Amino acid sequence: MKAVVCRAFGPPESLSLEEMPAPALGAGQVRIAIKAAAINFADTLMIQGKYQEKPPFPFVAGFECAGLVTEVGEGVRHLRPGMRVIALSQQGAFCTETVADAAGVIPLPEEMSFAEGAAFPVAYGTSHIGLVDRGQLKAGETLLVLGAAGGVGLTAVEIGKALGARVIAAASSPEKLAIARAHGADETIDYAAEDLRTRVKELAPKGVDVVYDPVGGDAFDAALRCMAWDGRIVVVGFASGRIPTVPANLLLVKQIAVTGLYWGAHMRNNPQRLASSLMELLGLYREGKLKPHVSHALPLEDHARAFRLLMERQATGKVVLTND
């Protein structure tokens, strides 16, 4: 098979497209011919050695893909060769073929493209568990989404609306905010041109109930000072590059809860909740409440450019690598 291989930590240009043996198929697993695989911010960190997990060299990055089942292992009953599927791959997804645990493989809806399917589980799964389980978002509450046009931010906008919240989307350009509004945002803030704290207080004088934060840095600092009584901040990443610190006195005064979410850890610690979350999300998709946004789909050979689009914030929604 062909695979994008990382042999040493470095920039995307250090990755190489190589021929390598296909992984062996074990019991409870399926082999998948990959048609599309999505790049996540975590992948950009992993190839640079900045992620919380560092796999041994050489490795193939990528967590999520969509494709066709070509072979099933012993004990697999719900999948068969020829099925269109979405998969979570622990073997790496930036390749032409992978082996995945059947528990992490679900049928791809007929109306969903391979690119949309590849873009679906991590971003939507992160936002769904983040908002429902960690943020306890309720209908009628106000949700502030930072980085609202990014891979997870845009899904948080959609899921927040589906849950009945009033959604304020914050991003760094009018173009990105237009996309957030098209996906359901009620109000928008351009924090490259406007003061985030001032604008939030204008839009929500009593403060926001939930903040969804994949950005960190200055945006987190400002959002912390815009919380309503008993508000919740869900921390999912640090795209700004700065991990913020939390003044505990601010948490005390307004009874604010700051909670973290590492979605990938659910694969080990709570796979049942991960699976049920994805099923709920596919239900929302079929109802027309979720519309995966893929701004760029590039062939596997253009992997370095695809990574750069994400790292340099030229993309909105998801960037996907494809195999014809």
CSV table of C-alpha atoms in Angstrom, one decimal, residues 2-319:
chain,number,residue,atom,x,y,z
A,2,LYS,CA,1.0,3.7,-0.3
A,3,ALA,CA,1.3,5.6,2.9
A,4,VAL,CA,2.4,9.1,4.2
A,5,VAL,CA,5.2,8.1,6.6
A,6,CYS,CA,6.7,10.1,9.4
A,7,ARG,CA,10.3,8.9,10.1
A,8,ALA,CA,11.3,11.9,12.3
A,9,PHE,CA,9.5,14.8,13.9
A,10,GLY,CA,9.4,17.9,11.6
A,11,PRO,CA,7.3,20.0,9.2
A,12,PRO,CA,4.9,18.5,6.7
A,13,GLU,CA,7.6,18.6,4.0
A,14,SER,CA,9.6,16.0,6.0
A,15,LEU,CA,6.8,13.4,5.4
A,16,SER,CA,7.3,11.0,2.6
A,17,LEU,CA,4.9,9.0,0.4
A,18,GLU,CA,6.2,5.4,0.4
A,19,GLU,CA,5.2,1.9,-0.5
A,20,MET,CA,4.9,-0.3,2.6
A,21,PRO,CA,3.4,-3.6,3.6
A,22,ALA,CA,-0.3,-3.6,4.4
A,23,PRO,CA,-1.1,-4.3,8.1
A,24,ALA,CA,-2.2,-7.8,9.1
A,25,LEU,CA,-5.9,-8.4,9.7
A,26,GLY,CA,-6.7,-9.8,13.1
A,27,ALA,CA,-9.9,-11.1,14.8
A,28,GLY,CA,-12.5,-8.5,15.3
A,29,GLN,CA,-11.0,-6.2,12.7
A,30,VAL,CA,-11.8,-5.2,9.1
A,31,ARG,CA,-9.6,-4.2,6.2
A,32,ILE,CA,-10.6,-1.0,4.4
A,33,ALA,CA,-9.6,0.5,1.1
A,34,ILE,CA,-9.4,4.2,2.0
A,35,LYS,CA,-11.1,6.7,-0.2
A,36,ALA,CA,-10.7,9.8,2.0
A,37,ALA,CA,-9.0,10.7,5.2
A,38,ALA,CA,-9.3,13.9,7.2
A,39,ILE,CA,-6.5,15.9,8.7
A,40,ASN,CA,-7.0,17.2,12.2
A,41,PHE,CA,-5.1,19.8,14.2
A,42,ALA,CA,-3.8,16.9,16.3
A,43,ASP,CA,-2.1,15.4,13.3
A,44,THR,CA,-0.2,18.6,12.7
A,45,LEU,CA,1.1,18.4,16.3
A,46,MET,CA,1.8,14.7,16.1
A,47,ILE,CA,4.2,15.0,13.1
A,48,GLN,CA,6.1,17.8,14.9
A,49,GLY,CA,6.4,15.9,18.2
A,50,LYS,CA,4.1,18.3,20.0
A,51,TYR,CA,1.2,16.0,20.7
A,52,GLN,CA,0.5,14.4,24.1
A,53,GLU,CA,1.1,11.0,22.5
A,54,LYS,CA,4.3,10.2,20.6
A,55,PRO,CA,4.1,7.0,18.5
A,56,PRO,CA,7.3,5.1,17.7
A,57,PHE,CA,9.0,5.7,14.3
A,58,PRO,CA,8.1,5.2,11.6
A,59,PHE,CA,4.4,5.9,11.8
A,60,VAL,CA,1.4,6.8,9.7
A,61,ALA,CA,-0.7,9.6,11.1
A,62,GLY,CA,-4.4,10.1,10.7
A,63,PHE,CA,-7.3,9.1,13.0
A,64,GLU,CA,-10.4,9.1,10.7
A,65,CYS,CA,-11.2,7.9,7.2
A,66,ALA,CA,-13.9,6.6,4.9
A,67,GLY,CA,-13.8,3.9,2.3
A,68,LEU,CA,-14.9,0.4,1.3
A,69,VAL,CA,-14.6,-2.8,3.4
A,70,THR,CA,-12.5,-5.3,1.5
A,71,GLU,CA,-12.1,-8.1,4.2
A,72,VAL,CA,-13.5,-8.9,7.6
A,73,GLY,CA,-11.8,-10.7,10.4
A,74,GLU,CA,-13.0,-13.5,12.6
A,75,GLY,CA,-16.0,-12.6,14.8
A,76,VAL,CA,-17.1,-9.5,12.8
A,77,ARG,CA,-20.9,-9.8,12.1
A,78,HIS,CA,-22.2,-6.3,11.3
A,79,LEU,CA,-19.8,-5.5,8.4
A,80,ARG,CA,-19.1,-7.2,5.1
A,81,PRO,CA,-16.9,-6.7,2.0
A,82,GLY,CA,-18.2,-3.9,-0.2
A,83,MET,CA,-19.8,-1.8,2.5
A,84,ARG,CA,-19.2,1.9,2.5
A,85,VAL,CA,-18.0,2.8,6.0
A,86,ILE,CA,-16.5,5.5,8.3
A,87,ALA,CA,-13.6,4.3,10.4
A,88,LEU,CA,-11.4,5.3,13.3
A,89,SER,CA,-8.0,4.0,12.5
A,90,GLN,CA,-5.3,3.3,15.1
A,91,GLN,CA,-3.0,2.1,12.4
A,92,GLY,CA,-3.0,5.5,10.6
A,93,ALA,CA,-5.3,6.9,8.0
A,94,PHE,CA,-3.1,8.7,5.5
A,95,CYS,CA,-2.6,5.7,3.3
A,96,THR,CA,-4.5,3.7,0.7
A,97,GLU,CA,-5.4,0.8,3.0
A,98,THR,CA,-5.9,0.3,6.8
A,99,VAL,CA,-7.0,-2.2,9.3
A,100,ALA,CA,-9.4,-1.0,12.0
A,101,ASP,CA,-11.2,-2.5,15.0
A,102,ALA,CA,-14.7,-3.3,13.9
A,103,ALA,CA,-16.1,-1.5,17.0
A,104,GLY,CA,-14.8,1.7,15.5
A,105,VAL,CA,-16.3,1.2,12.1
A,106,ILE,CA,-19.8,2.4,11.2
A,107,PRO,CA,-21.8,2.3,7.9
A,108,LEU,CA,-21.5,5.5,5.8
A,109,PRO,CA,-24.9,6.9,5.0
A,110,GLU,CA,-25.7,6.6,1.2
A,111,GLU,CA,-26.3,10.3,0.9
A,112,MET,CA,-22.9,11.1,2.5
A,113,SER,CA,-19.8,11.4,0.3
A,114,PHE,CA,-16.5,9.7,1.3
A,115,ALA,CA,-14.9,13.1,1.9
A,116,GLU,CA,-17.8,14.1,4.2
A,117,GLY,CA,-17.6,10.8,6.0
A,118,ALA,CA,-13.9,11.1,6.6
A,119,ALA,CA,-14.5,14.6,8.0
A,120,PHE,CA,-17.3,13.5,10.3
A,121,PRO,CA,-16.3,11.4,13.4
A,122,VAL,CA,-13.5,13.4,15.2
A,123,ALA,CA,-14.8,17.0,14.7
A,124,TYR,CA,-18.5,16.2,15.3
A,125,GLY,CA,-17.7,13.6,18.0
A,126,THR,CA,-15.5,16.1,19.9
A,127,SER,CA,-18.1,18.8,19.8
A,128,HIS,CA,-21.0,16.6,20.7
A,129,ILE,CA,-19.4,15.0,23.8
A,130,GLY,CA,-17.8,18.4,24.6
A,131,LEU,CA,-21.1,20.2,24.6
A,132,VAL,CA,-23.4,17.5,25.9
A,133,ASP,CA,-21.3,15.6,28.4
A,134,ARG,CA,-18.7,18.1,29.5
A,135,GLY,CA,-20.5,21.5,28.9
A,136,GLN,CA,-24.0,20.3,29.9
A,137,LEU,CA,-25.4,22.7,27.3
A,138,LYS,CA,-29.2,23.1,27.5
A,139,ALA,CA,-31.8,24.6,25.2
A,140,GLY,CA,-32.2,28.3,25.7
A,141,GLU,CA,-28.7,28.9,26.9
A,142,THR,CA,-26.1,31.0,25.2
A,143,LEU,CA,-23.1,29.3,23.7
A,144,LEU,CA,-19.9,31.1,22.6
A,145,VAL,CA,-17.8,29.2,20.1
A,146,LEU,CA,-14.2,30.3,19.6
A,147,GLY,CA,-12.4,29.4,16.4
A,148,ALA,CA,-15.9,29.0,15.0
A,149,ALA,CA,-15.0,28.3,11.4
A,150,GLY,CA,-12.3,25.6,12.1
A,151,GLY,CA,-12.7,21.8,12.1
A,152,VAL,CA,-14.3,21.4,15.5
A,153,GLY,CA,-15.5,25.0,15.9
A,154,LEU,CA,-17.9,24.8,13.0
A,155,THR,CA,-19.3,21.5,14.2
A,156,ALA,CA,-19.9,23.1,17.6
A,157,VAL,CA,-21.9,25.9,16.0
A,158,GLU,CA,-24.2,23.3,14.3
A,159,ILE,CA,-24.6,21.0,17.3
A,160,GLY,CA,-25.2,24.0,19.6
A,161,LYS,CA,-28.1,25.1,17.3
A,162,ALA,CA,-29.4,21.5,17.1
A,163,LEU,CA,-29.5,21.5,21.0
A,164,GLY,CA,-31.5,24.7,21.0
A,165,ALA,CA,-28.9,27.1,22.2
A,166,ARG,CA,-28.3,30.7,21.1
A,167,VAL,CA,-24.9,30.5,19.3
A,168,ILE,CA,-22.4,33.3,19.2
A,169,ALA,CA,-19.6,32.5,16.8
A,170,ALA,CA,-16.1,34.1,17.1
A,171,ALA,CA,-13.5,33.9,14.4
A,172,SER,CA,-10.7,35.9,12.8
A,173,SER,CA,-12.2,37.2,9.5
A,174,PRO,CA,-15.5,38.2,7.9
A,175,GLU,CA,-15.1,35.3,5.5
A,176,LYS,CA,-14.9,32.7,8.3
A,177,LEU,CA,-17.8,34.3,10.1
A,178,ALA,CA,-19.9,34.1,7.0
A,179,ILE,CA,-19.4,30.4,7.0
A,180,ALA,CA,-20.3,30.1,10.7
A,181,ARG,CA,-23.5,32.1,10.1
A,182,ALA,CA,-24.3,29.8,7.1
A,183,HIS,CA,-24.0,26.9,9.5
A,184,GLY,CA,-26.4,28.3,12.1
A,185,ALA,CA,-24.6,31.0,14.2
A,186,ASP,CA,-27.1,33.6,15.5
A,187,GLU,CA,-24.4,36.3,16.2
A,188,THR,CA,-20.8,36.7,15.1
A,189,ILE,CA,-17.7,38.4,16.4
A,190,ASP,CA,-14.5,39.1,14.4
A,191,TYR,CA,-11.9,39.0,17.2
A,192,ALA,CA,-9.2,40.2,14.8
A,193,ALA,CA,-11.0,43.5,14.4
A,194,GLU,CA,-13.2,43.7,17.6
A,195,ASP,CA,-12.6,43.3,21.3
A,196,LEU,CA,-14.0,39.9,22.2
A,197,ARG,CA,-14.8,40.7,25.7
A,198,THR,CA,-16.6,44.0,24.8
A,199,ARG,CA,-18.7,42.4,22.0
A,200,VAL,CA,-19.7,39.4,24.1
A,201,LYS,CA,-21.0,41.7,26.8
A,202,GLU,CA,-23.0,43.7,24.2
A,203,LEU,CA,-24.5,40.5,22.8
A,204,ALA,CA,-25.0,38.7,26.1
A,205,PRO,CA,-25.2,41.3,29.0
A,206,LYS,CA,-25.6,38.6,31.6
A,207,GLY,CA,-22.7,36.6,30.2
A,208,VAL,CA,-22.6,33.3,28.2
A,209,ASP,CA,-23.5,30.0,29.8
A,210,VAL,CA,-21.0,27.8,27.8
A,211,VAL,CA,-17.8,28.6,26.0
A,212,TYR,CA,-16.4,26.0,23.6
A,213,ASP,CA,-12.7,26.7,23.2
A,214,PRO,CA,-10.3,25.0,20.7
A,215,VAL,CA,-8.1,28.2,20.6
A,216,GLY,CA,-6.8,29.0,24.1
A,217,GLY,CA,-4.5,32.0,24.5
A,218,ASP,CA,-5.9,35.5,24.6
A,219,ALA,CA,-9.3,34.3,23.4
A,220,PHE,CA,-9.7,32.0,26.5
A,221,ASP,CA,-8.6,34.9,28.8
A,222,ALA,CA,-11.3,37.2,27.4
A,223,ALA,CA,-14.0,34.5,27.4
A,224,LEU,CA,-13.3,33.7,31.0
A,225,ARG,CA,-14.4,37.2,31.9
A,226,CYS,CA,-17.6,37.0,30.0
A,227,MET,CA,-19.2,34.1,31.8
A,228,ALA,CA,-22.6,34.0,33.3
A,229,TRP,CA,-23.2,32.7,36.8
A,230,ASP,CA,-22.7,28.9,36.9
A,231,GLY,CA,-21.1,29.0,33.4
A,232,ARG,CA,-19.0,26.2,31.9
A,233,ILE,CA,-15.9,26.5,29.7
A,234,VAL,CA,-15.0,23.4,27.6
A,235,VAL,CA,-11.3,23.3,26.7
A,236,VAL,CA,-10.6,21.2,23.6
A,237,GLY,CA,-7.3,22.6,22.3
A,238,PHE,CA,-4.8,25.4,21.9
A,239,ALA,CA,-4.7,26.4,18.3
A,240,SER,CA,-3.4,29.8,19.3
A,241,GLY,CA,-0.2,28.1,20.5
A,242,ARG,CA,-0.5,29.4,24.1
A,243,ILE,CA,-1.9,27.2,26.9
A,244,PRO,CA,-3.7,29.6,29.3
A,245,THR,CA,-3.6,29.6,33.0
A,246,VAL,CA,-6.8,30.0,35.1
A,247,PRO,CA,-7.1,32.6,37.9
A,248,ALA,CA,-9.0,30.5,40.5
A,249,ASN,CA,-10.6,33.5,42.1
A,250,LEU,CA,-12.6,34.2,38.9
A,251,LEU,CA,-14.0,30.6,39.1
A,252,LEU,CA,-15.1,31.2,42.7
A,253,VAL,CA,-16.9,34.5,42.2
A,254,LYS,CA,-19.2,33.3,39.4
A,255,GLN,CA,-19.1,29.6,40.2
A,256,ILE,CA,-17.5,28.8,36.8
A,257,ALA,CA,-16.5,25.3,35.8
A,258,VAL,CA,-13.5,24.8,33.5
A,259,THR,CA,-13.5,21.3,32.0
A,260,GLY,CA,-11.3,19.6,29.5
A,261,LEU,CA,-12.1,17.1,26.7
A,262,TYR,CA,-9.7,14.7,25.1
A,263,TRP,CA,-12.0,12.9,22.7
A,264,GLY,CA,-9.4,10.4,21.5
A,265,ALA,CA,-9.1,9.0,25.1
A,266,HIS,CA,-12.7,7.7,24.8
A,267,MET,CA,-11.4,5.0,22.4
A,268,ARG,CA,-9.6,3.5,25.3
A,269,ASN,CA,-11.6,4.6,28.4
A,270,ASN,CA,-15.3,4.9,27.2
A,271,PRO,CA,-15.8,3.4,23.7
A,272,GLN,CA,-19.5,2.8,24.4
A,273,ARG,CA,-20.1,6.5,24.8
A,274,LEU,CA,-18.1,7.3,21.7
A,275,ALA,CA,-20.2,4.8,19.7
A,276,SER,CA,-23.5,6.1,21.1
A,277,SER,CA,-22.4,9.7,20.4
A,278,LEU,CA,-21.7,8.9,16.7
A,279,MET,CA,-25.0,7.2,16.3
A,280,GLU,CA,-26.8,10.3,17.7
A,281,LEU,CA,-24.8,12.5,15.4
A,282,LEU,CA,-25.7,10.4,12.3
A,283,GLY,CA,-29.3,10.8,13.4
A,284,LEU,CA,-28.9,14.6,13.4
A,285,TYR,CA,-27.2,14.4,10.0
A,286,ARG,CA,-30.2,12.4,8.5
A,287,GLU,CA,-32.5,15.1,9.9
A,288,GLY,CA,-30.6,17.7,8.0
A,289,LYS,CA,-29.2,19.5,11.1
A,290,LEU,CA,-25.6,18.7,10.4
A,291,LYS,CA,-23.8,19.6,7.1
A,292,PRO,CA,-20.1,18.6,7.0
A,293,HIS,CA,-18.0,21.3,5.5
A,294,VAL,CA,-14.8,20.3,3.6
A,295,SER,CA,-13.0,23.3,2.3
A,296,HIS,CA,-10.2,21.4,0.6
A,297,ALA,CA,-9.9,17.8,-0.8
A,298,LEU,CA,-6.4,17.0,-2.1
A,299,PRO,CA,-4.8,13.8,-3.4
A,300,LEU,CA,-2.6,11.8,-1.1
A,301,GLU,CA,0.4,13.0,-3.1
A,302,ASP,CA,-0.3,16.6,-2.0
A,303,HIS,CA,-0.2,15.8,1.7
A,304,ALA,CA,2.4,18.5,2.6
A,305,ARG,CA,0.2,21.2,1.0
A,306,ALA,CA,-2.9,19.8,2.8
A,307,PHE,CA,-1.1,20.0,6.1
A,308,ARG,CA,0.0,23.6,5.4
A,309,LEU,CA,-3.5,24.7,4.6
A,310,LEU,CA,-4.6,23.7,8.1
A,311,MET,CA,-1.5,24.9,9.9
A,312,GLU,CA,-1.5,28.3,8.3
A,313,ARG,CA,-5.3,28.7,8.9
A,314,GLN,CA,-6.2,28.9,5.2
A,315,ALA,CA,-8.8,26.3,5.6
A,316,THR,CA,-12.3,26.3,7.0
A,317,GLY,CA,-14.1,23.2,8.3
A,318,LYS,CA,-12.0,20.1,7.3
A,319,VAL,CA,-9.1,19.3,4.9
